[in-house]
XYZ file of C-alpha atoms in Angstrom:
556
model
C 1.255 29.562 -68.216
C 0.468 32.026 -71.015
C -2.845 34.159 -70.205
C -4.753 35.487 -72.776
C -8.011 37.871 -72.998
C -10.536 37.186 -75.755
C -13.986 38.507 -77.074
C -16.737 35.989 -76.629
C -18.411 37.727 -79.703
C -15.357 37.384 -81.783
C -14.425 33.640 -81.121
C -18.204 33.231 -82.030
C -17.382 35.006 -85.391
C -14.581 32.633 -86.094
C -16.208 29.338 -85.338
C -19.654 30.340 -86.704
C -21.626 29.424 -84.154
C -22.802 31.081 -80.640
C -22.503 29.541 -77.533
C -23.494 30.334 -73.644
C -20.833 31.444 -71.066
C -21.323 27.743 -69.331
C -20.763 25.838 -72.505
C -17.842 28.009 -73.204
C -16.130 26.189 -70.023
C -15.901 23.021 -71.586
C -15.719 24.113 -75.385
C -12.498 25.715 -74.277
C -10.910 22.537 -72.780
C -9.925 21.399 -76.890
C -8.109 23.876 -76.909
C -5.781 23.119 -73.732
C -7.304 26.249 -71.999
C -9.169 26.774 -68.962
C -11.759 29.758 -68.255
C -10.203 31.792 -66.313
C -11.977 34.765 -66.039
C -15.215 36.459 -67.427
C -16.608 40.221 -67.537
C -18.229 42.305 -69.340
C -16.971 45.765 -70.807
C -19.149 48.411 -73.567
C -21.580 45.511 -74.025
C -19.183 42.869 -75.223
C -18.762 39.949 -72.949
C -14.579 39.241 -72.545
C -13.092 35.743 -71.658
C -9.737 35.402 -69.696
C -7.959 32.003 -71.136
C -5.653 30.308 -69.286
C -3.702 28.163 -71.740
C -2.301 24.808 -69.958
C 0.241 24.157 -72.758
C 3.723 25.890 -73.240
C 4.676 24.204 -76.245
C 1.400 25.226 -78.264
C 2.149 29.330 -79.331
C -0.629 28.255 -82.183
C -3.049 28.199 -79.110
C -2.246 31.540 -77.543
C -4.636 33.110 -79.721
C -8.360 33.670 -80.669
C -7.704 32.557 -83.614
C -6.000 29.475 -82.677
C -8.739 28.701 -79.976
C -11.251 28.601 -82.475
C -9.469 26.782 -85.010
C -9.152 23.865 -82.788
C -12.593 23.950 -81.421
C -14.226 24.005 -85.197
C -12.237 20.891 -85.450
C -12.618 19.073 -82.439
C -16.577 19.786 -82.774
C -15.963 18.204 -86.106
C -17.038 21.342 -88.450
C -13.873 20.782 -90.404
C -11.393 17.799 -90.578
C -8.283 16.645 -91.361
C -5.310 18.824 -91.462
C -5.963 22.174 -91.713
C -4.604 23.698 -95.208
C -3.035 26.575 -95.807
C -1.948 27.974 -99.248
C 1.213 30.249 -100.000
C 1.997 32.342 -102.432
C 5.045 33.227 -103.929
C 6.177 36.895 -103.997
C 8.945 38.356 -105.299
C 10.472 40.275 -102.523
C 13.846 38.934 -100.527
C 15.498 39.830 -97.887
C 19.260 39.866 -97.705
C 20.747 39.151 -94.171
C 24.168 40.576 -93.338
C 26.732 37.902 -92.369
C 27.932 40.399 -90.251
C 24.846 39.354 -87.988
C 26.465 36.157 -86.884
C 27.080 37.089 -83.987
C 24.689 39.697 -83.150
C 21.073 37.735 -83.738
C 22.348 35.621 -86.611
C 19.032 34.387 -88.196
C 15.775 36.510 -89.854
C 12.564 34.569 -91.546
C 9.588 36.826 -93.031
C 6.292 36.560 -94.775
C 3.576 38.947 -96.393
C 0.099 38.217 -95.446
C -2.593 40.548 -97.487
C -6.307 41.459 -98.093
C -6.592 41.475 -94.064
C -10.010 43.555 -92.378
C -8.483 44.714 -89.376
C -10.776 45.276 -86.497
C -10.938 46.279 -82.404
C -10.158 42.521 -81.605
C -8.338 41.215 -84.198
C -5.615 44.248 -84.009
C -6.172 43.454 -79.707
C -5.419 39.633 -80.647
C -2.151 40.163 -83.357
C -0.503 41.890 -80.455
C -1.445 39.695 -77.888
C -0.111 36.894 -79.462
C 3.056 38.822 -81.146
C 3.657 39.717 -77.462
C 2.756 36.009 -76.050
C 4.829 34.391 -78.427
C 8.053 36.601 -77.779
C 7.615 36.695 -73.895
C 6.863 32.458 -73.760
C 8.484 30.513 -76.606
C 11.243 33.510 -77.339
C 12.084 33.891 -73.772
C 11.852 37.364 -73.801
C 12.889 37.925 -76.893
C 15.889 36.725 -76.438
C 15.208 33.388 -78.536
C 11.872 34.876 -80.791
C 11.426 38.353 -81.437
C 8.403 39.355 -83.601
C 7.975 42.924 -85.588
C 4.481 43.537 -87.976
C 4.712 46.243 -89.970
C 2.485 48.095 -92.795
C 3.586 46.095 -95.911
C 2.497 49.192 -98.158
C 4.789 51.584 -97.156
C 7.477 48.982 -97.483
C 9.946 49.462 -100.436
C 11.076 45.776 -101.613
C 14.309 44.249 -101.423
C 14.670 44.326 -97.474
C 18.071 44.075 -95.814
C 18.393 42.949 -92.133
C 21.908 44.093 -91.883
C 24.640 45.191 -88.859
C 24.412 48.824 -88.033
C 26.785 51.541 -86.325
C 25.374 52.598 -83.046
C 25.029 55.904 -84.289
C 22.557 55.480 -86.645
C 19.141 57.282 -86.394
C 15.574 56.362 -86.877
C 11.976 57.147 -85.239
C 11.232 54.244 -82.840
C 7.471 53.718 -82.473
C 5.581 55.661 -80.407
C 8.530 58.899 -80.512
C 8.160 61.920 -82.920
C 12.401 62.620 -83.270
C 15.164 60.443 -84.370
C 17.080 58.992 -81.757
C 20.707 56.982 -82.441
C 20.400 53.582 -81.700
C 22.500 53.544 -78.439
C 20.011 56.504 -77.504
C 17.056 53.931 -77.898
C 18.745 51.842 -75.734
C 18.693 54.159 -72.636
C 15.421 56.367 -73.533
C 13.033 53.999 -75.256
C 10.648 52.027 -72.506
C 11.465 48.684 -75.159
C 14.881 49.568 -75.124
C 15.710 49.512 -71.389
C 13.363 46.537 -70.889
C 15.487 44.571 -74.001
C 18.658 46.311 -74.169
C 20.549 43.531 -72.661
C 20.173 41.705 -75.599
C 22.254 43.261 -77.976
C 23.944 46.307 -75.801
C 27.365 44.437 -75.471
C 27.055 43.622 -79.572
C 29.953 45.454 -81.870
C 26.927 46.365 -83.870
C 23.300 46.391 -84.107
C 20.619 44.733 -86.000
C 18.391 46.827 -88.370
C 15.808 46.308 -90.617
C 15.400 48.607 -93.356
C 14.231 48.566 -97.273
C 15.724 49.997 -100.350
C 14.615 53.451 -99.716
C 16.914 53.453 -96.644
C 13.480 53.752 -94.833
C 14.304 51.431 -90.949
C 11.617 49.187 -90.580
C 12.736 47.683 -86.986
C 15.660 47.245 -84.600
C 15.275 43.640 -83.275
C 14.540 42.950 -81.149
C 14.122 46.404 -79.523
C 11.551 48.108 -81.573
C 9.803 49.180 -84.831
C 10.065 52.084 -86.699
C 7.353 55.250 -85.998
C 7.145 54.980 -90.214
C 6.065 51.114 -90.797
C 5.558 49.526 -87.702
C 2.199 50.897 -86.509
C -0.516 48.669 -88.047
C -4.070 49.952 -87.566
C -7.699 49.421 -88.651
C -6.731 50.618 -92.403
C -3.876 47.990 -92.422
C -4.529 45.769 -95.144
C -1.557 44.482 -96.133
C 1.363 43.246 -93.772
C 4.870 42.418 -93.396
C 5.978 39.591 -90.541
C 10.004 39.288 -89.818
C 10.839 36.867 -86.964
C 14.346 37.294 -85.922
C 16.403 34.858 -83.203
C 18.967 32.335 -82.923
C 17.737 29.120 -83.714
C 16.360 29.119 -87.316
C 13.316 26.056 -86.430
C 12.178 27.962 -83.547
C 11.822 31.264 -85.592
C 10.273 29.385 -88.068
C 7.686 28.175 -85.785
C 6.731 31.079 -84.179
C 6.361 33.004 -87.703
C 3.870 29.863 -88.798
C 2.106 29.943 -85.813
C 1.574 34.396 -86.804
C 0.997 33.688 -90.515
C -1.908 31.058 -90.410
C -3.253 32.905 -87.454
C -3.685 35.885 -89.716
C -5.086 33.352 -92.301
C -7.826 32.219 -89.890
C -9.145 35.825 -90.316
C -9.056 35.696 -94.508
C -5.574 36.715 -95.422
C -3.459 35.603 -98.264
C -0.627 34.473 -97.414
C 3.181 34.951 -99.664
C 5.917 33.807 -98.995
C 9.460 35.625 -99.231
C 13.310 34.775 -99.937
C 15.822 34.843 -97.253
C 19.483 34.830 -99.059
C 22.272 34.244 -96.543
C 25.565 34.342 -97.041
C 25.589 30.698 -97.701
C 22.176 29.461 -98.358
C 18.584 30.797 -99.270
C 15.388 29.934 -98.032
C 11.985 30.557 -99.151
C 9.680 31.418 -95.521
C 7.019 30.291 -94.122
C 7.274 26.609 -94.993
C 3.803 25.359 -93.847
C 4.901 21.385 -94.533
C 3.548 19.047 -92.481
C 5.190 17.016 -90.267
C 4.957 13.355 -89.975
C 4.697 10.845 -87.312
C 3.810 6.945 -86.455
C 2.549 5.388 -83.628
C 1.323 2.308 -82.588
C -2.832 2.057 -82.209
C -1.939 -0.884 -79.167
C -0.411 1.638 -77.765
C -3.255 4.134 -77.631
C -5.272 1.416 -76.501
C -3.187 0.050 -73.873
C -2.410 3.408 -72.379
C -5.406 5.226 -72.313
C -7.452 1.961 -71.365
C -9.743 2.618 -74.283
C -11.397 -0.129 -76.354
C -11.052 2.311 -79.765
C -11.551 0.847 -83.272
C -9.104 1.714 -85.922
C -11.741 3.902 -87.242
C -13.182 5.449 -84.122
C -8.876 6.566 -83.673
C -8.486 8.096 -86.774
C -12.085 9.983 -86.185
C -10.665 11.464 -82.886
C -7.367 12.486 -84.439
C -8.695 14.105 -87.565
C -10.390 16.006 -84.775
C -7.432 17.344 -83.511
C -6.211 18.274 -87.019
C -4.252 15.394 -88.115
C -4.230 13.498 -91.344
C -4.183 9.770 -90.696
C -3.230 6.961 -92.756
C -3.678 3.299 -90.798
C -1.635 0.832 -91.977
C -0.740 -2.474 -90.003
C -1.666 -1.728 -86.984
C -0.139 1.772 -87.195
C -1.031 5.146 -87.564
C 0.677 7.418 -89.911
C -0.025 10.805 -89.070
C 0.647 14.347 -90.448
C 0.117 17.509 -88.076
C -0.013 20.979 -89.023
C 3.427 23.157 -89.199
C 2.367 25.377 -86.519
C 3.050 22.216 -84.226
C 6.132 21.294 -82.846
C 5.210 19.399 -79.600
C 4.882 16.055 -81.511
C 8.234 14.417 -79.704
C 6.727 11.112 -78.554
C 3.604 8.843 -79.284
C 2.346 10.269 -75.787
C 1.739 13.435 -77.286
C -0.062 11.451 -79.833
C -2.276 9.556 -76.872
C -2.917 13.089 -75.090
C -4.754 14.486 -78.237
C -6.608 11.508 -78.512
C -7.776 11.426 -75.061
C -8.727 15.951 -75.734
C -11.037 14.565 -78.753
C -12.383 11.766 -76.648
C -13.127 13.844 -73.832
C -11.745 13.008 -70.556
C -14.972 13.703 -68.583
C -16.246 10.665 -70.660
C -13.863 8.186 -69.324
C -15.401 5.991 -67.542
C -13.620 5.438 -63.932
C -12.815 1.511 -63.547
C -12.809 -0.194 -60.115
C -8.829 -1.980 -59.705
C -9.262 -5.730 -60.484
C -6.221 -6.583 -58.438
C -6.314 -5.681 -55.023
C -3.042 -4.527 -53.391
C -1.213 -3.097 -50.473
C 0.882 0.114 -50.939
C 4.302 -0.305 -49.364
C 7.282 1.997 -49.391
C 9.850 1.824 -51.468
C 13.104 -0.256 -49.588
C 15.361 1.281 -51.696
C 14.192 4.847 -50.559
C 14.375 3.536 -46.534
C 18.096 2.312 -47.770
C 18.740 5.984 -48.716
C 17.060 7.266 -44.819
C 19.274 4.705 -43.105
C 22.203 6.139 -45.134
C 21.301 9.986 -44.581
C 21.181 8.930 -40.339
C 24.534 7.207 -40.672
C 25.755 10.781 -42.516
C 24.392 12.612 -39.350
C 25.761 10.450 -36.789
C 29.069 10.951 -38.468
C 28.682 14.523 -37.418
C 27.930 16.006 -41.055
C 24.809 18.280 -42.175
C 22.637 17.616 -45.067
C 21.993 19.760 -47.844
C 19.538 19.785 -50.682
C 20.402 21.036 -54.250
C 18.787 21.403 -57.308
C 19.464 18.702 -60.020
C 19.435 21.903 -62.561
C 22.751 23.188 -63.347
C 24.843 24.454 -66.007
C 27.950 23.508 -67.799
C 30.510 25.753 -65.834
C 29.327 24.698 -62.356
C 29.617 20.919 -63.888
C 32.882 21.418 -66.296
C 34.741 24.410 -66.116
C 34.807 25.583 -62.136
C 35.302 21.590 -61.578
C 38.401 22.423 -64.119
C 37.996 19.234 -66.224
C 36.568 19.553 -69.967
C 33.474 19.399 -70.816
C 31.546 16.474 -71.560
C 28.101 15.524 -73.224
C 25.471 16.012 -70.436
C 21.514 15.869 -70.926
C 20.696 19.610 -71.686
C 17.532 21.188 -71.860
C 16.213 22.660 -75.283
C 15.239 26.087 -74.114
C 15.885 26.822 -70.984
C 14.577 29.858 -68.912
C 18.230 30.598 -68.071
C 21.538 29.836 -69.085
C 21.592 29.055 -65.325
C 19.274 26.213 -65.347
C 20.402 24.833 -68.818
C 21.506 21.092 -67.697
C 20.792 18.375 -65.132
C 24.029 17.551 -62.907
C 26.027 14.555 -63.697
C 27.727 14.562 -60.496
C 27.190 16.123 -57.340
C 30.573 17.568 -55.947
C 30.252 20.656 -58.091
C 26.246 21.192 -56.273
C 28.800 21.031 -52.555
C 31.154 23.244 -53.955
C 28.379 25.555 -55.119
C 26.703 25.723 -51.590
C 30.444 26.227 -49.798
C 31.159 28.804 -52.242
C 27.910 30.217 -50.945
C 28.669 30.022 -47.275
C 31.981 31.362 -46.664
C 30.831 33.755 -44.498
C 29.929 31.049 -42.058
C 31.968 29.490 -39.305
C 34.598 26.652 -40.225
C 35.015 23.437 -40.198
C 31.484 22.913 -42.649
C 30.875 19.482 -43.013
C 28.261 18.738 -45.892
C 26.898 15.835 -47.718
C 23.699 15.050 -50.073
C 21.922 12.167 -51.106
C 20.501 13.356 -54.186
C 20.216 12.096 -58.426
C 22.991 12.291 -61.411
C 21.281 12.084 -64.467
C 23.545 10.337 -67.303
C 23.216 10.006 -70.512
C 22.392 5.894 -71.464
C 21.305 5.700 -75.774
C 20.409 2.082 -74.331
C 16.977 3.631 -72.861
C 13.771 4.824 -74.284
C 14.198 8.576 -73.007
C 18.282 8.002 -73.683
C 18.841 8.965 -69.670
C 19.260 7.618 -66.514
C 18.595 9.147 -63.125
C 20.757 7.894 -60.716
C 21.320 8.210 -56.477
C 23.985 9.456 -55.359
C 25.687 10.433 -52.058
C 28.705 13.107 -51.853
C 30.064 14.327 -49.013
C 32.550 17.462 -48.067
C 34.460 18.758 -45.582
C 35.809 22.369 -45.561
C 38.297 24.102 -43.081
C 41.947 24.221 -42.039
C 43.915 21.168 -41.581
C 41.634 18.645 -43.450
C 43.393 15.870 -45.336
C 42.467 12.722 -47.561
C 42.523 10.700 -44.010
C 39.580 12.523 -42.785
C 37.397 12.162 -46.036
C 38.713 8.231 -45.980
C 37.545 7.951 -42.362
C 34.223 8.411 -42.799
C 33.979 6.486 -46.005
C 35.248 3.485 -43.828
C 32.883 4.186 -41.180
C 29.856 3.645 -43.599
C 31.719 0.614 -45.321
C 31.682 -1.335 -41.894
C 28.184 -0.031 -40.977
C 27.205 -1.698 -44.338
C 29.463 -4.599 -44.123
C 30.904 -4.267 -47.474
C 34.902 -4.112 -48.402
C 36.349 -2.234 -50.768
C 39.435 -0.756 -52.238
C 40.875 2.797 -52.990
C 43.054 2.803 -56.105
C 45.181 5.718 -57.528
C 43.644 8.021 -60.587
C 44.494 11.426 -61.960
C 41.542 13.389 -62.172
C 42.255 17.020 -62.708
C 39.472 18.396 -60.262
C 41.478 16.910 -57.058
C 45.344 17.035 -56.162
C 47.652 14.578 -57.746
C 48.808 11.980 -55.882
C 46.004 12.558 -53.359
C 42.913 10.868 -55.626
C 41.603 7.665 -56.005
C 38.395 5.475 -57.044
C 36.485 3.867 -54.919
C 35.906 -0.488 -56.038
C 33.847 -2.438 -54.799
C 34.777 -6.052 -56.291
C 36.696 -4.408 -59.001
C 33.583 -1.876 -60.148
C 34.374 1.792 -60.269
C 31.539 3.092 -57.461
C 32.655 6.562 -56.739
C 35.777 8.745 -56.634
C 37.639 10.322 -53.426
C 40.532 13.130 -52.726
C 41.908 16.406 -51.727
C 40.475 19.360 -53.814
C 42.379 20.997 -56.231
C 43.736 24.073 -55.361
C 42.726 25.782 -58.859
C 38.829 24.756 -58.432
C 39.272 25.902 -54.761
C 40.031 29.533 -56.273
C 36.925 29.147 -59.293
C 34.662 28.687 -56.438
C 36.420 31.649 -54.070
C 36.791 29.061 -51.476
C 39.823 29.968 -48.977
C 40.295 26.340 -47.340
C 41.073 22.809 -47.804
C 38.082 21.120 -49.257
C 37.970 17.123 -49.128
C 35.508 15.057 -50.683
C 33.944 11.704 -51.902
C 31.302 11.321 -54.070
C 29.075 7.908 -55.060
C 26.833 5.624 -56.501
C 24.379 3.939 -54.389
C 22.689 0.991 -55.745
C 26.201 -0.825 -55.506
C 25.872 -0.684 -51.978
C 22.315 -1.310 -51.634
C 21.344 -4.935 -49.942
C 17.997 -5.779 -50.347
């Protein structure tokens, strides 16, 4: 979780209002954060924040702390406005980018007084917001630079690798491989772009470079001090809504401490866009459903009181609540994020605890003892259990599996391109672990009892987790037989009949592949590894396998 260090004196400055140290525990709690530390340094008294939320960048900052606690202490209301001016500068982006770090938004933000902390909090949060929501840059990379010694029109444009500029914090020009293997930035970040034909640069008419993204600024514009008055943002990345968020989230931070903010013109090779876009978003939800779930007897009223302290704009309307949230939001994917600000204005310490009017007796789950009795039959059969992660990725799933790829659930923005997906079958999670473990004594025979998640548009999160149990068996002279034996051993165990019928299926051998039916359903697949997906996975024996579902075999 994002950590964050903040004067006490300054968050008082932006609110308006002094508090103690002790009421500062709780104050901080609107703002998803938790006191995490306090000292004091030269007289000041300094808080450590520990911010709870991943998805809010806009609270990663002094400025966004106190924002949200003005509001939720109900000194201001509503949605929080923010005006934008046009300006007349653009920034031309070179389609030769595409394939570099395709995608650049800006903004100009002026008449800004520039102080110890609010210089300490602009980089914090420049530096939060890159590390967190850009994944180290490599989604969101953030550059401020001195607006008045900019030279309007800008051109983020693909550069040779031996051009030359001062990087900050270095008196002589260095070529931009050279930053790459001498700048402290560029060996942290080189990865990003090192393997590129060219390399991104940011530079005005004069020729002057403003930044490399997302490497580092220039010596010339990118140091912004205490006489800073005026400054340029650029946001550069891959997806154009996330950059657009986290250039919001810097813009009406920077507002919170008087700026003006204007906007600028992005021309792309086949569209233009005028940045930031502070719109609000919109969104509906149920008030039963706020009621229901948070166990809350709230009036229409007393709901739309709680979320205009949590900066919304409400509109009820039968039996609904039409809300619009701030741009510097984009958590807002279900009406549970709706109920969880709700509950942050209503104060959880004030919900009452209620005694259970039904009384009941826990019990386990049969299903789960179904899934024990099947994991002893698997070890009485001689096999050894493994545990994988549902994460994958799209080659373990697809390509090493050699069969095309289908639509799996993905996540957004994962941490790695490792840990992008969750599995839709387990066989490739076996494979995985043999391909791990052929250093180790032969025959290996594996199996897990674990969950495919597949995609059903029938459901309200669109997914479905399903059990599963797979089993392999790796070393010389194993054949379809053996894989078939054991699936008939657990067939009689469980006293159900079934049938094996014939399929192609490109990640097993031809002619030695079938489905598993039970009563004519399709329950699971069995067969001889292909000798292709053998060699993606480095694995130098005969692999056999079956793989699935459960609940068709489960007998309550």
């Amino acid at each position: 979780m994002p950590k964050f260090d903040v004067s006490k004196s300054d968050l008082e400055r932006l609110i308006g209002k002094e508090f103690s140290v002790e009421e500062w525990e709780d104050l901080v709690l609107y703002a998803k954060c938790e006191l995490d530390d306090v000292w004091e340094e030269n007289g000041k008294v300094y808080f450590k924040l520990d911010s709870k939320d991943t998805n809010r960048p806009d609270l990663w900052s002094a400025e966004g702390v106190a924002r949200q606690i003005r509001f939720a202490l109900g000194m201001q209301r509503g949605l929080p406005k923010y005006k934008v001016e046009k300006s007349d500068v653009v920034v031309y982006v070179d389609e030769k980018l595409r394939n570099v770090r395709p995608y650049g938004v800006y903004a100009i933000v002026e008449g800004l007084k520039f102080d110890e902390d609010s210089l300490s909090q602009l980089i914090q949060l420049q530096e939060k917001v890159a590390l967190t929501l850009g994944r180290r840059r490599r989604e969101v990379a953030i550059g401020v630079f001195d607006f008045d010694k900019v030279r309007p029109p800008i051109y983020y444009r693909a550069a040779e690798k031996d051009e030359r500029f001062v990087p900050l914090g270095f008196t002589e020009e260095l070529t931009l491989e050279e930053i790459l293997d001498k700048h402290e930035k560029g060996r942290e970040y080189g990865h990003l772009i090192r393997d590129k034909p060219y390399y991104p640069l940011l530079v005005d008419s004069e020729g002057n470079v403003l930044s490399m993204p997302p490497i580092i600024n220039s010596e010339y514009t990118g140091r912004v001090t205490e006489k800073t008055k005026n400054v340029f943002i650029d946001v550069t990345g891959w997806d154009l809504r996330k950059i657009m968020l986290a250039l919001n989230v810097m813009v009406t931070a920077l507002a919170e401490r008087g700026g003006k903010i204007k906007s600028v013109k992005v021309v792309y090779k086949d569209f233009e866009i005028e940045t930031p876009d502070l719109t609000p978003r919109e969104f509906e939800v149920d008030l039963s459903y706020i009621r229901k779930l948070s166990g809350l007897d709230l009036k229409d009223e007393e709901i739309k009181d709680l979320l205009e302290k949590m900066m919304y704009s409400v509109e009820i309307e039968s039996e609904k609540a039409k809300v619009k949230y701030p741009a510097f939001r984009d958590d807002i994917m279900h009406a549970r994020d709706i109920l969880e600000d709700v509950l942050i204005a209503y104060g959880y310490n004030n919900i009452e605890p209620e005694e259970p009017k039904l009384a009941v007796q826990g019990r386990g789950d049969p299903f789960k003892d179904f899934e024990d009795a099947i994991r002893d039959l698997m070890v009485g059969f001689g096999l050894q259990e493994i545990m994988t992660f549902n994460l994958t990725n799209k080659e373990v799933q697809f390509t090493k599996m050699n069969i095309p790829e289908e639509d799996i659930v993905e996540i957004a923005n994962p941490i790695s391109q490792k840990w992008s997906a969750l599995r839709k079958w387990l066989l490739p999670s076996l494979m995985e672990f043999l391909s791990n473990n052929t250093h180790e004594e032969y025959p290996q025979r594996i199996f897990e009892v674990g969950l495919a998640t597949l995609i059903d548009e029938s459901r309200e999160t669109k997914t479905v987790s399903e059990p599963k149990l797979a089993v392999a068996l790796a070393g010389t002279g194993y054949t379809f037989t053996n894989a078939k034996e054991i699936l008939d051993s657990l067939m009689r165990h469980l006293g159900i009949e079934y049938e094996i019928e014939e399929i192609e299926h490109r990640s097993f051998i031809p002619g030695r592949v079938g489905k598993i039916l039970i009563n004519g359903k399709d329950v699971g697949i069995i067969g001889e590894i292909h000798p292709q997906v053998l060699e993606n996975w480095n694995i130098e024996v005969p692999v056999v396998a079956f793989e699935l579902f459960l609940r068709p075999l489960y007998r309550s």
